[in-house]
PDB file of C-alpha atoms in Angstrom:
ATOM      1  CA  MET A 789     -29.218  95.443  94.570  1.00 63.00           C
ATOM      2  CA  TYR A 790     -32.545  97.227  94.900  1.00 77.00           C
ATOM      3  CA  PHE A 791     -33.589  95.942  91.488  1.00 81.00           C
ATOM      4  CA  LEU A 792     -32.824  92.348  92.476  1.00 85.00           C
ATOM      5  CA  GLY A 793     -34.852  92.669  95.679  1.00 86.00           C
ATOM      6  CA  ASN A 794     -37.729  94.174  93.735  1.00 91.00           C
ATOM      7  CA  LEU A 795     -37.542  91.366  91.187  1.00 91.00           C
ATOM      8  CA  CYS A 796     -37.723  88.746  93.940  1.00 91.00           C
ATOM      9  CA  THR A 797     -40.779  90.440  95.428  1.00 94.00           C
ATOM     10  CA  GLN A 798     -42.484  90.529  92.042  1.00 95.00           C
ATOM     11  CA  MET A 799     -41.716  86.845  91.463  1.00 96.00           C
ATOM     12  CA  GLN A 800     -43.089  85.901  94.868  1.00 96.00           C
ATOM     13  CA  LYS A 801     -46.291  87.814  94.126  1.00 97.00           C
ATOM     14  CA  SER A 802     -46.615  86.131  90.749  1.00 97.00           C
ATOM     15  CA  ILE A 803     -45.998  82.666  92.210  1.00 96.00           C
ATOM     16  CA  LYS A 804     -48.577  83.283  94.932  1.00 96.00           C
ATOM     17  CA  PHE A 805     -51.087  84.499  92.354  1.00 96.00           C
ATOM     18  CA  ILE A 806     -50.501  81.493  90.083  1.00 94.00           C
ATOM     19  CA  PHE A 807     -50.670  79.116  93.043  1.00 93.00           C
ATOM     20  CA  GLN A 808     -53.996  80.599  94.157  1.00 92.00           C
ATOM     21  CA  LYS A 809     -55.301  80.358  90.604  1.00 91.00           C
ATOM     22  CA  THR A 810     -54.335  76.701  90.221  1.00 89.00           C
ATOM     23  CA  ALA A 811     -55.714  75.855  93.659  1.00 84.00           C
ATOM     24  CA  PHE A 812     -58.984  77.547  92.692  1.00 82.00           C
ATOM     25  CA  MET A 813     -59.119  75.688  89.367  1.00 78.00           C
ATOM     26  CA  SER A 814     -58.412  72.275  90.891  1.00 74.00           C
ATOM     27  CA  GLU A 815     -61.337  72.525  93.303  1.00 68.00           C
TER      28      GLU A 815
END
């Protein structure tokens, strides 16, 4: 259960990072 929660947090961080990167590139 803890592992799953940790995985979700990591995915959210990665998605946020990728989203910021793409937003920065598109400008």
